[in-house]
Amino acid sequence: MYENAVQNSVKPGKWINSTCKMCLHSCSIRVHVTDDGVVNKIEGNPTNPSNECGLCPKGNSALMRLYDPQRIKTPMKRTNPRKGPDDDPGWVPISWDEALDIVGKELKKTFDDDPRKLLPAINDFHKLYLWGWPAAFGGNNNYFSVVGTLCGGGYHPMNGFIHSTFAAGNDSDYCNYWINNGGCDGFSSHLHVAGAARHMARARARGMKLVSVDPRLSTSAAKSDEWIPIRPATDRHFALGLCYVMISENLYDAKFLKKDTNAVYLVGPDGFFVRNKDKKPYVWDSVENKAKTYDDKTIKDYALEGEYEVEGVKASPAFQIFKNHIKNCTPDEVSQITTIPAKDIQRIAREFAKAASIGSKIEIDGKELPLRPAGYNYYRGAQGHKSGTMSNHAYKLVNFLVGSIDAPGGHVGFTLDDVMIDRGHIWEGEGGQIKTTPHQLGPGVPFAYPPNTAHLMDYFPVGVHTGHLIAETFFDPKKWGMDFQPDTMLICHSNPLWNMNGPQDKYFAIMRSMRFIVAIDILLNESTVWADVVLPTLDNLERWNMTMIEPTVTEGPCLTQPIIKPLYDVKSEEEIFNEISERVGILDQWNEVQNFANMFFEKPELMLKPGVKYSDKDIAERKGKLWDNKDLEWFKQKGHAVTKRQPDKFYRPWEGQRIHFYLEDVLKEKKQLQEKMKKAKVPFYDIWQWDDYQGVPTDVLDPIHKEAAEFDMYAISFKDVQINFGESLSIPWISDIVRKDPVHMGILINTKTAEKRGIGNGDLMKVTSPYGTIMGLARLTEGVHHETIAVSNALTRWTGYHAVVKAGGGHFNKLLPANLENTCACSGQMEAAAKVKVEFFRKNPNDGQVVESEFSKYRYEK
Ligand SMILES: Nc1nc2c(c(=O)[nH]1)N[C@H]1C(S)=C(S)[C@@H](COP(=O)(O)OP(=O)(O)OC[C@H]3O[C@@H](n4cnc5c(=O)[nH]c(N)nc54)[C@H](O)[C@@H]3O)O[C@H]1N2
Ligand SMILES: Nc1nc2c(c(=O)[nH]1)N[C@H]1C(S)=C(S)[C@@H](COP(=O)(O)OP(=O)(O)OC[C@H]3O[C@@H](n4cnc5c(=O)[nH]c(N)nc54)[C@H](O)[C@@H]3O)O[C@H]1N2
Ligand code: SF4
Ligand SMILES: [Mo]
């Protein structure tokens, strides 16, 4: 529809197709480069059905990243041995040979000593295979970061467990009732926002109702039919309240639950399905009143409720177990917990179920499918809490009840990267169910005691990396049975000191104690300034890559190609990792890891050979061929191979198998872990929070709600469309937009709450949690829940190394708990909200003027 969009540049030159990387997604772009070699305009590529012709503000400003005068221009070595946030590293430029030799020598030393002593933080989503590099480094499984966990610790494993997908969202093509819970899909964050905003706008224009459940009047909430302010970290209760209403008022899709899910399987007293001698789960035939195996052709109807005697034990259908779990989740009870009026909970449940039009059908590409145009969509704000496993499961169950999982109009799975055009994401599992795939971001970490990881990942068999737990183990290694102490760090495309939750002073101490740190980045950030050697890499407009990251309604890889030659003496990450690997003596292992991570083994002719150093271009070319044999020339012309998602892969890709309403596999994982921990006599067995492993969610309250009474408010943080984490604040255009917007330039507090505490607009406020303190200017607004303060990512930086980035009054993440108690023992999800006390600090007659000098005092704990 945008095929004929006009593209303009006042200067003569040419347009080159490529891919945006100003956030982790991958919108297609066209870049104008003038005849004299200057990139002067970036626009959306109208041929990509994901972003159509759209770009968000970050995408438009990518040329300012390329031309940032403060890019790292050459390898650098530190001369000041003192390391701290205020210590000038005393960088001196060095040659690539010298830099790589130092890094090679130091890492080889660690490798020979004990590979577990390396702490890697490698986070480029566009090059997920780089995340695998530590595997080549002696099978290192450490992770000094919470990328993927702070947002999706519970989310990704649960998507994988339930319907074998990486992420999920609502089908904007047909959805008529969209709940956005703690996420801003379609407006300002999460998936392919530049495209999703268009898809959302079209759905709204055709009359789709939108309800946003968020403590903050987010962009999504502001544009919704309804904003439902909720007390933070109570979203699971809201969802369970909806389920309660739908079940008690018979507003659910029984046919779907019986035919397409394991909700009918009989669960015994131990939580496992009751099986016959051939390991086949039983169901109850409610017509013949007897137990049969799930695949018995004579089943007349399935019982969803009741209690029965099977194989000598009492058993109930999984659906009944869920019903038992939520018997207290009445609208009145849930209202007490969430502060949402009971009548709204009831009404939304009814509206949602009605909109789902249970029983209706639609024909797509000649195939008849159930139409369920209602979807409960959610992300970080809703799921990023201690009981991450159960929370995600609760949100899925709302969708299960109306039969909208993977149905047109409903809640559909979005994959990370399908790799090959004819490869789906569903595999056959056991007992008529699909195979569960919790490890969406890479293989799980095997059990070991003493632990082999610095962050206890050996005990999270289904989770995403719990990087923050290093704050527990590093200073008390004995308690955790550690027989090694990390002393080396490799940071690539990451800002762990910024991204991690919890005690900044401890993270500083960890950095300070490192024998050697190498960082690979474009710019200096809060973490890379602690490095001993910095290796500069290519900007996105100078490099090769092929990627597809969490496309929503589309599929197919996107090419990144160099628009201009590198501006400085920088190298691709591929070249850097190859050179380091060669010096450490692990090049062959690295090529093997890449074959695995990129699935080149699927087409043996694409496999990397031992002893060869492959460039970024080589890898990009192979990834393109893996998709559907198109060569690099084809991609260079077109820029991408993105199409609308094939309906067979998108809608009910598991047809004929059952998806997981009940998570028996979670209980299996728990049992296995318990056995292993007991056998190995792991001393912290008793403090492991086994209740986080459940077949269906419960209504237990998260520990954050039980902090001491003086912490009487909640603190949350949020992203926005202009900012990618905090990193795009280095871009003048972005900084300019952000700094004019009061939402980003102060701590949001409800007007009435502030007045009660004697806090006026613009006053300096002190926010203290049991774990840390931040300062900020009060921004009084009706657009935030009365018990909550909200902090934009724009206020979280503390760097003094970039002229455009300004310090806020301390990093939000210091407020967060980073301990075991506040970590989901199943998924590794940590708590992303805090309990705080909020105090008037001082009048600020000068508002914006005073802020910067004032804030610099509170940038971090000294
Ligand atoms: N523009 C932009 N897009 C991005 C990114 C980015 O940095 N910028 N990052 C990408 C990444 S890695 C991720 S993980 C996704 C994240 O995408 P989202 O999850 O959509 O974004 P967030 O802003 O992290 O959190 C969403 C909302 O949760 C709310 N919130 C906080 N606590 C609670 C709570 O307890 N309950 C409820 N109901 N809401 C709460 C916040 O007010 C915020 O509006 O976005 C991706 N896309
Ligand atoms: N307070 C707060 N904390 C958060 C979040 C939040 O919203 N608020 N979000 C959480 C989430 S969801 C996530 S996923 C994490 C994200 O955490 P990180 O991924 O650590 O965040 P970034 O700030 O994007 O750090 C990326 C670094 O990559 C560099 N970079 C950019 N392009 C390239 C490149 O091509 N090559 C290389 N080598 N480097 C490059 C940038 O200069 C920047 O220094 O943070 C988590 N922590
Ligand atoms: S959403 Fe991300 S990939 Fe798309 S234009 Fe914006 S920054 Fe670029
Ligand atoms: Mo994230």
PDB file of N, CA, C and O and ligand atoms in Angstrom, residues 23-25 56 58 125 151-152 181-185 188-193 213-216 218 230-235 378-382 385 716-726 790 793 832-833, ligand 1:
ATOM      1  N   CYS A  23      16.938  -0.019  17.881  1.00  0.00           N
ATOM      2  CA  CYS A  23      16.476  -0.784  19.036  1.00  0.00           C
ATOM      3  C   CYS A  23      16.741  -2.228  18.656  1.00  0.00           C
ATOM      4  O   CYS A  23      17.325  -2.503  17.616  1.00  0.00           O
ATOM      5  N   LEU A  24      16.280  -3.176  19.442  1.00  0.00           N
ATOM      6  CA  LEU A  24      16.655  -4.549  19.101  1.00  0.00           C
ATOM      7  C   LEU A  24      15.834  -5.123  17.964  1.00  0.00           C
ATOM      8  O   LEU A  24      16.092  -6.216  17.494  1.00  0.00           O
ATOM      9  N   HIS A  25      14.818  -4.402  17.507  1.00  0.00           N
ATOM     10  CA  HIS A  25      14.006  -4.946  16.415  1.00  0.00           C
ATOM     11  C   HIS A  25      14.665  -4.672  15.073  1.00  0.00           C
ATOM     12  O   HIS A  25      15.831  -4.323  15.034  1.00  0.00           O
ATOM     13  N   CYS A  56      10.390   4.832  13.718  1.00  0.00           N
ATOM     14  CA  CYS A  56      10.151   5.584  14.950  1.00  0.00           C
ATOM     15  C   CYS A  56      11.221   6.672  15.070  1.00  0.00           C
ATOM     16  O   CYS A  56      12.150   6.735  14.258  1.00  0.00           O
ATOM     17  N   LYS A  58      13.772   6.944  16.890  1.00  0.00           N
ATOM     18  CA  LYS A  58      15.131   6.397  17.006  1.00  0.00           C
ATOM     19  C   LYS A  58      15.657   6.013  15.630  1.00  0.00           C
ATOM     20  O   LYS A  58      16.810   6.279  15.286  1.00  0.00           O
ATOM     21  N   PHE A 125      21.063  -8.312  20.139  1.00  0.00           N
ATOM     22  CA  PHE A 125      19.960  -9.155  19.666  1.00  0.00           C
ATOM     23  C   PHE A 125      20.023  -9.365  18.158  1.00  0.00           C
ATOM     24  O   PHE A 125      19.472 -10.318  17.634  1.00  0.00           O
ATOM     25  N   CYS A 151      13.225  -8.174  31.620  1.00  0.00           N
ATOM     26  CA  CYS A 151      11.991  -8.018  30.835  1.00  0.00           C
ATOM     27  C   CYS A 151      11.263  -9.336  30.671  1.00  0.00           C
ATOM     28  O   CYS A 151      10.049  -9.386  30.792  1.00  0.00           O
ATOM     29  N   GLY A 152      11.999 -10.415  30.385  1.00  0.00           N
ATOM     30  CA  GLY A 152      11.311 -11.628  29.937  1.00  0.00           C
ATOM     31  C   GLY A 152      11.710 -12.903  30.637  1.00  0.00           C
ATOM     32  O   GLY A 152      11.566 -13.986  30.082  1.00  0.00           O
ATOM     33  N   ASN A 181      -1.701  -5.006  29.049  1.00  0.00           N
ATOM     34  CA  ASN A 181      -1.428  -5.021  30.484  1.00  0.00           C
ATOM     35  C   ASN A 181       0.082  -4.878  30.714  1.00  0.00           C
ATOM     36  O   ASN A 181       0.855  -5.772  30.367  1.00  0.00           O
ATOM     37  N   GLY A 182       0.475  -3.729  31.275  1.00  0.00           N
ATOM     38  CA  GLY A 182       1.887  -3.524  31.598  1.00  0.00           C
ATOM     39  C   GLY A 182       2.789  -3.647  30.390  1.00  0.00           C
ATOM     40  O   GLY A 182       3.881  -4.204  30.469  1.00  0.00           O
ATOM     41  N   GLY A 183       2.345  -3.122  29.282  1.00  0.00           N
ATOM     42  CA  GLY A 183       3.149  -3.150  28.065  1.00  0.00           C
ATOM     43  C   GLY A 183       2.595  -2.104  27.121  1.00  0.00           C
ATOM     44  O   GLY A 183       1.426  -1.745  27.214  1.00  0.00           O
ATOM     45  N   CYS A 184       3.443  -1.613  26.225  1.00  0.00           N
ATOM     46  CA  CYS A 184       2.992  -0.543  25.339  1.00  0.00           C
ATOM     47  C   CYS A 184       3.079  -0.952  23.879  1.00  0.00           C
ATOM     48  O   CYS A 184       3.421  -0.149  23.006  1.00  0.00           O
ATOM     49  N   ASP A 185       2.777  -2.199  23.598  1.00  0.00           N
ATOM     50  CA  ASP A 185       2.733  -2.678  22.215  1.00  0.00           C
ATOM     51  C   ASP A 185       1.777  -1.817  21.404  1.00  0.00           C
ATOM     52  O   ASP A 185       0.677  -1.517  21.831  1.00  0.00           O
ATOM     53  N   SER A 188       4.520   2.524  21.979  1.00  0.00           N
ATOM     54  CA  SER A 188       5.803   3.128  22.317  1.00  0.00           C
ATOM     55  C   SER A 188       6.910   2.138  22.650  1.00  0.00           C
ATOM     56  O   SER A 188       8.056   2.542  22.798  1.00  0.00           O
ATOM     57  N   SER A 189       6.590   0.881  22.831  1.00  0.00           N
ATOM     58  CA  SER A 189       7.672  -0.066  23.131  1.00  0.00           C
ATOM     59  C   SER A 189       7.273  -1.465  22.689  1.00  0.00           C
ATOM     60  O   SER A 189       6.275  -1.664  22.017  1.00  0.00           O
ATOM     61  N   HIS A 190       8.074  -2.396  23.115  1.00  0.00           N
ATOM     62  CA  HIS A 190       7.990  -3.802  22.743  1.00  0.00           C
ATOM     63  C   HIS A 190       8.114  -3.949  21.234  1.00  0.00           C
ATOM     64  O   HIS A 190       8.970  -3.322  20.646  1.00  0.00           O
ATOM     65  N   LEU A 191       7.311  -4.763  20.587  1.00  0.00           N
ATOM     66  CA  LEU A 191       7.661  -5.301  19.277  1.00  0.00           C
ATOM     67  C   LEU A 191       7.530  -4.321  18.115  1.00  0.00           C
ATOM     68  O   LEU A 191       6.459  -3.762  17.902  1.00  0.00           O
ATOM     69  N   HIS A 192       8.623  -4.161  17.377  1.00  0.00           N
ATOM     70  CA  HIS A 192       8.621  -3.407  16.101  1.00  0.00           C
ATOM     71  C   HIS A 192       7.698  -2.208  16.171  1.00  0.00           C
ATOM     72  O   HIS A 192       6.759  -2.076  15.378  1.00  0.00           O
ATOM     73  N   VAL A 193       7.969  -1.326  17.114  1.00  0.00           N
ATOM     74  CA  VAL A 193       6.992  -0.287  17.424  1.00  0.00           C
ATOM     75  C   VAL A 193       6.646   0.570  16.203  1.00  0.00           C
ATOM     76  O   VAL A 193       5.498   0.985  16.036  1.00  0.00           O
ATOM     77  N   VAL A 213      -4.094  -1.555  31.100  1.00  0.00           N
ATOM     78  CA  VAL A 213      -4.015  -1.771  32.542  1.00  0.00           C
ATOM     79  C   VAL A 213      -2.580  -1.468  32.948  1.00  0.00           C
ATOM     80  O   VAL A 213      -1.659  -2.214  32.616  1.00  0.00           O
ATOM     81  N   ASP A 214      -2.368  -0.339  33.604  1.00  0.00           N
ATOM     82  CA  ASP A 214      -1.007   0.142  33.876  1.00  0.00           C
ATOM     83  C   ASP A 214      -1.110   1.136  35.029  1.00  0.00           C
ATOM     84  O   ASP A 214      -2.042   1.940  35.046  1.00  0.00           O
ATOM     85  N   PRO A 215      -0.187   1.123  35.974  1.00  0.00           N
ATOM     86  CA  PRO A 215      -0.261   2.128  37.030  1.00  0.00           C
ATOM     87  C   PRO A 215      -0.072   3.544  36.482  1.00  0.00           C
ATOM     88  O   PRO A 215      -0.349   4.511  37.171  1.00  0.00           O
ATOM     89  N   ARG A 216       0.430   3.607  35.258  1.00  0.00           N
ATOM     90  CA  ARG A 216       0.772   4.901  34.681  1.00  0.00           C
ATOM     91  C   ARG A 216      -0.076   5.145  33.445  1.00  0.00           C
ATOM     92  O   ARG A 216      -0.388   4.210  32.700  1.00  0.00           O
ATOM     93  N   SER A 218       0.212   5.563  30.380  1.00  0.00           N
ATOM     94  CA  SER A 218       1.210   5.403  29.317  1.00  0.00           C
ATOM     95  C   SER A 218       0.637   5.940  28.015  1.00  0.00           C
ATOM     96  O   SER A 218      -0.549   6.282  27.952  1.00  0.00           O
ATOM     97  N   ILE A 230      -3.672   0.355  38.014  1.00  0.00           N
ATOM     98  CA  ILE A 230      -3.596  -0.824  38.885  1.00  0.00           C
ATOM     99  C   ILE A 230      -2.439  -0.645  39.860  1.00  0.00           C
ATOM    100  O   ILE A 230      -1.426  -0.013  39.520  1.00  0.00           O
ATOM    101  N   ARG A 231      -2.602  -1.193  41.050  1.00  0.00           N
ATOM    102  CA  ARG A 231      -1.476  -1.186  42.000  1.00  0.00           C
ATOM    103  C   ARG A 231      -0.370  -2.084  41.425  1.00  0.00           C
ATOM    104  O   ARG A 231      -0.659  -3.210  40.979  1.00  0.00           O
ATOM    105  N   PRO A 232       0.886  -1.610  41.399  1.00  0.00           N
ATOM    106  CA  PRO A 232       1.949  -2.420  40.782  1.00  0.00           C
ATOM    107  C   PRO A 232       2.049  -3.830  41.382  1.00  0.00           C
ATOM    108  O   PRO A 232       1.705  -4.039  42.553  1.00  0.00           O
ATOM    109  N   ALA A 233       2.508  -4.732  40.562  1.00  0.00           N
ATOM    110  CA  ALA A 233       2.787  -6.120  40.975  1.00  0.00           C
ATOM    111  C   ALA A 233       1.552  -6.857  41.487  1.00  0.00           C
ATOM    112  O   ALA A 233       1.656  -7.752  42.319  1.00  0.00           O
ATOM    113  N   THR A 234       0.375  -6.464  40.971  1.00  0.00           N
ATOM    114  CA  THR A 234      -0.842  -7.218  41.320  1.00  0.00           C
ATOM    115  C   THR A 234      -1.585  -7.657  40.057  1.00  0.00           C
ATOM    116  O   THR A 234      -2.755  -8.003  40.105  1.00  0.00           O
ATOM    117  N   ASP A 235      -0.893  -7.636  38.944  1.00  0.00           N
ATOM    118  CA  ASP A 235      -1.556  -7.933  37.663  1.00  0.00           C
ATOM    119  C   ASP A 235      -2.030  -9.374  37.566  1.00  0.00           C
ATOM    120  O   ASP A 235      -3.055  -9.658  36.961  1.00  0.00           O
ATOM    121  N   TYR A 378       0.414  -8.543  27.108  1.00  0.00           N
ATOM    122  CA  TYR A 378       1.076  -8.084  28.331  1.00  0.00           C
ATOM    123  C   TYR A 378       2.573  -8.139  28.110  1.00  0.00           C
ATOM    124  O   TYR A 378       3.063  -8.896  27.288  1.00  0.00           O
ATOM    125  N   TYR A 379       3.287  -7.301  28.843  1.00  0.00           N
ATOM    126  CA  TYR A 379       4.734  -7.510  28.877  1.00  0.00           C
ATOM    127  C   TYR A 379       5.337  -7.032  30.171  1.00  0.00           C
ATOM    128  O   TYR A 379       4.724  -7.170  31.236  1.00  0.00           O
ATOM    129  N   ARG A 380       6.490  -6.393  30.081  1.00  0.00           N
ATOM    130  CA  ARG A 380       7.371  -6.276  31.238  1.00  0.00           C
ATOM    131  C   ARG A 380       6.671  -5.811  32.509  1.00  0.00           C
ATOM    132  O   ARG A 380       6.872  -6.379  33.580  1.00  0.00           O
ATOM    133  N   GLY A 381       5.837  -4.776  32.401  1.00  0.00           N
ATOM    134  CA  GLY A 381       5.198  -4.253  33.605  1.00  0.00           C
ATOM    135  C   GLY A 381       4.331  -5.286  34.299  1.00  0.00           C
ATOM    136  O   GLY A 381       4.223  -5.312  35.522  1.00  0.00           O
ATOM    137  N   ALA A 382       3.690  -6.140  33.509  1.00  0.00           N
ATOM    138  CA  ALA A 382       2.783  -7.140  34.080  1.00  0.00           C
ATOM    139  C   ALA A 382       3.525  -8.379  34.540  1.00  0.00           C
ATOM    140  O   ALA A 382       3.184  -8.985  35.559  1.00  0.00           O
ATOM    141  N   HIS A 385       7.729  -9.543  37.669  1.00  0.00           N
ATOM    142  CA  HIS A 385       7.596  -9.595  39.132  1.00  0.00           C
ATOM    143  C   HIS A 385       8.041 -10.955  39.645  1.00  0.00           C
ATOM    144  O   HIS A 385       8.188 -11.896  38.871  1.00  0.00           O
ATOM    145  N   ILE A 716       7.953   2.331  39.893  1.00  0.00           N
ATOM    146  CA  ILE A 716       8.089   1.583  38.632  1.00  0.00           C
ATOM    147  C   ILE A 716       8.904   2.419  37.640  1.00  0.00           C
ATOM    148  O   ILE A 716       9.057   3.624  37.828  1.00  0.00           O
ATOM    149  N   SER A 717       9.404   1.764  36.600  1.00  0.00           N
ATOM    150  CA  SER A 717      10.105   2.512  35.552  1.00  0.00           C
ATOM    151  C   SER A 717       9.453   2.190  34.215  1.00  0.00           C
ATOM    152  O   SER A 717       8.687   1.237  34.113  1.00  0.00           O
ATOM    153  N   PHE A 718       9.748   3.007  33.218  1.00  0.00           N
ATOM    154  CA  PHE A 718       9.113   2.768  31.916  1.00  0.00           C
ATOM    155  C   PHE A 718       9.992   3.218  30.756  1.00  0.00           C
ATOM    156  O   PHE A 718      10.863   4.066  30.915  1.00  0.00           O
ATOM    157  N   LYS A 719       9.745   2.604  29.606  1.00  0.00           N
ATOM    158  CA  LYS A 719      10.420   2.964  28.362  1.00  0.00           C
ATOM    159  C   LYS A 719       9.507   3.921  27.591  1.00  0.00           C
ATOM    160  O   LYS A 719       8.338   4.068  27.933  1.00  0.00           O
ATOM    161  N   ASP A 720      10.030   4.518  26.543  1.00  0.00           N
ATOM    162  CA  ASP A 720       9.162   5.303  25.654  1.00  0.00           C
ATOM    163  C   ASP A 720       9.711   5.216  24.238  1.00  0.00           C
ATOM    164  O   ASP A 720      10.836   4.767  24.031  1.00  0.00           O
ATOM    165  N   VAL A 721       8.898   5.685  23.307  1.00  0.00           N
ATOM    166  CA  VAL A 721       9.208   5.413  21.912  1.00  0.00           C
ATOM    167  C   VAL A 721      10.534   6.037  21.459  1.00  0.00           C
ATOM    168  O   VAL A 721      11.249   5.486  20.629  1.00  0.00           O
ATOM    169  N   GLN A 722      10.898   7.198  22.038  1.00  0.00           N
ATOM    170  CA  GLN A 722      12.118   7.876  21.562  1.00  0.00           C
ATOM    171  C   GLN A 722      13.378   7.231  22.107  1.00  0.00           C
ATOM    172  O   GLN A 722      14.462   7.487  21.612  1.00  0.00           O
ATOM    173  N   ILE A 723      13.232   6.486  23.223  1.00  0.00           N
ATOM    174  CA  ILE A 723      14.451   6.017  23.883  1.00  0.00           C
ATOM    175  C   ILE A 723      14.567   4.505  23.817  1.00  0.00           C
ATOM    176  O   ILE A 723      13.598   3.785  24.049  1.00  0.00           O
ATOM    177  N   ASN A 724      15.763   4.043  23.493  1.00  0.00           N
ATOM    178  CA  ASN A 724      16.070   2.627  23.559  1.00  0.00           C
ATOM    179  C   ASN A 724      16.859   2.436  24.854  1.00  0.00           C
ATOM    180  O   ASN A 724      17.999   2.877  24.950  1.00  0.00           O
ATOM    181  N   PHE A 725      16.242   1.817  25.848  1.00  0.00           N
ATOM    182  CA  PHE A 725      16.817   1.777  27.189  1.00  0.00           C
ATOM    183  C   PHE A 725      17.218   3.215  27.548  1.00  0.00           C
ATOM    184  O   PHE A 725      16.418   4.112  27.382  1.00  0.00           O
ATOM    185  N   GLY A 726      18.480   3.406  27.977  1.00  0.00           N
ATOM    186  CA  GLY A 726      18.882   4.793  28.202  1.00  0.00           C
ATOM    187  C   GLY A 726      19.864   5.223  27.130  1.00  0.00           C
ATOM    188  O   GLY A 726      20.344   6.352  27.110  1.00  0.00           O
ATOM    189  N   ALA A 790       6.591   6.922  39.185  1.00  0.00           N
ATOM    190  CA  ALA A 790       7.070   6.313  37.939  1.00  0.00           C
ATOM    191  C   ALA A 790       8.259   7.107  37.404  1.00  0.00           C
ATOM    192  O   ALA A 790       8.247   8.335  37.397  1.00  0.00           O
ATOM    193  N   ASN A 793      13.153   6.016  31.828  1.00  0.00           N
ATOM    194  CA  ASN A 793      14.543   5.614  31.604  1.00  0.00           C
ATOM    195  C   ASN A 793      15.435   6.818  31.303  1.00  0.00           C
ATOM    196  O   ASN A 793      16.653   6.752  31.465  1.00  0.00           O
ATOM    197  N   ALA A 832      10.697  -6.220  39.305  1.00  0.00           N
ATOM    198  CA  ALA A 832      11.066  -4.986  38.611  1.00  0.00           C
ATOM    199  C   ALA A 832      10.363  -3.758  39.189  1.00  0.00           C
ATOM    200  O   ALA A 832      10.461  -2.668  38.639  1.00  0.00           O
ATOM    201  N   ALA A 833       9.640  -3.948  40.277  1.00  0.00           N
ATOM    202  CA  ALA A 833       9.040  -2.813  40.981  1.00  0.00           C
ATOM    203  C   ALA A 833       9.603  -2.807  42.400  1.00  0.00           C
ATOM    204  O   ALA A 833      10.163  -3.808  42.852  1.00  0.00           O
TER     205      ALA A 833
HETATM  206  N1  LIG B   1      10.948   2.355  22.361  1.00  0.00           N
HETATM  207  C1  LIG B   1      11.497   1.260  22.873  1.00  0.00           C
HETATM  208  N2  LIG B   1      11.053   0.051  22.464  1.00  0.00           N
HETATM  209  C2  LIG B   1      11.600  -1.051  22.991  1.00  0.00           C
HETATM  210  C3  LIG B   1      12.660  -0.999  23.939  1.00  0.00           C
HETATM  211  C4  LIG B   1      13.105   0.294  24.344  1.00  0.00           C
HETATM  212  O1  LIG B   1      14.011   0.454  25.185  1.00  0.00           O
HETATM  213  N3  LIG B   1      12.506   1.383  23.791  1.00  0.00           N
HETATM  214  N4  LIG B   1      13.185  -2.142  24.471  1.00  0.00           N
HETATM  215  C5  LIG B   1      12.792  -3.446  23.938  1.00  0.00           C
HETATM  216  C6  LIG B   1      12.865  -4.462  24.997  1.00  0.00           C
HETATM  217  S1  LIG B   1      14.336  -5.289  25.266  1.00  0.00           S
HETATM  218  C7  LIG B   1      11.778  -4.821  25.737  1.00  0.00           C
HETATM  219  S2  LIG B   1      11.968  -5.929  26.998  1.00  0.00           S
HETATM  220  C8  LIG B   1      10.428  -4.301  25.420  1.00  0.00           C
HETATM  221  C9  LIG B   1       9.623  -3.887  26.660  1.00  0.00           C
HETATM  222  O2  LIG B   1       8.400  -3.402  26.275  1.00  0.00           O
HETATM  223  P1  LIG B   1       7.260  -2.995  27.300  1.00  0.00           P
HETATM  224  O3  LIG B   1       7.036  -4.054  28.296  1.00  0.00           O
HETATM  225  O4  LIG B   1       6.091  -2.598  26.486  1.00  0.00           O
HETATM  226  O5  LIG B   1       7.879  -1.681  27.979  1.00  0.00           O
HETATM  227  P2  LIG B   1       8.215  -1.158  29.459  1.00  0.00           P
HETATM  228  O6  LIG B   1       8.176   0.313  29.378  1.00  0.00           O
HETATM  229  O7  LIG B   1       9.437  -1.814  29.926  1.00  0.00           O
HETATM  230  O8  LIG B   1       7.040  -1.614  30.418  1.00  0.00           O
HETATM  231  C10 LIG B   1       5.698  -1.444  30.021  1.00  0.00           C
HETATM  232  C11 LIG B   1       4.777  -0.703  30.968  1.00  0.00           C
HETATM  233  O9  LIG B   1       4.724  -1.330  32.232  1.00  0.00           O
HETATM  234  C12 LIG B   1       4.290  -0.375  33.164  1.00  0.00           C
HETATM  235  N5  LIG B   1       4.470  -0.967  34.491  1.00  0.00           N
HETATM  236  C13 LIG B   1       5.515  -0.941  35.331  1.00  0.00           C
HETATM  237  N6  LIG B   1       5.248  -1.689  36.426  1.00  0.00           N
HETATM  238  C14 LIG B   1       3.997  -2.199  36.280  1.00  0.00           C
HETATM  239  C15 LIG B   1       3.159  -3.069  37.040  1.00  0.00           C
HETATM  240  O10 LIG B   1       3.512  -3.540  38.112  1.00  0.00           O
HETATM  241  N7  LIG B   1       1.948  -3.403  36.502  1.00  0.00           N
HETATM  242  C16 LIG B   1       1.516  -2.924  35.306  1.00  0.00           C
HETATM  243  N8  LIG B   1       0.328  -3.277  34.850  1.00  0.00           N
HETATM  244  N9  LIG B   1       2.290  -2.104  34.561  1.00  0.00           N
HETATM  245  C17 LIG B   1       3.501  -1.746  35.048  1.00  0.00           C
HETATM  246  C18 LIG B   1       5.061   0.860  32.811  1.00  0.00           C
HETATM  247  O11 LIG B   1       4.382   2.017  33.248  1.00  0.00           O
HETATM  248  C19 LIG B   1       5.102   0.759  31.271  1.00  0.00           C
HETATM  249  O12 LIG B   1       4.073   1.534  30.690  1.00  0.00           O
HETATM  250  O13 LIG B   1      10.486  -3.201  24.547  1.00  0.00           O
HETATM  251  C20 LIG B   1      11.373  -3.409  23.426  1.00  0.00           C
HETATM  252  N10 LIG B   1      11.150  -2.268  22.580  1.00  0.00           N
END
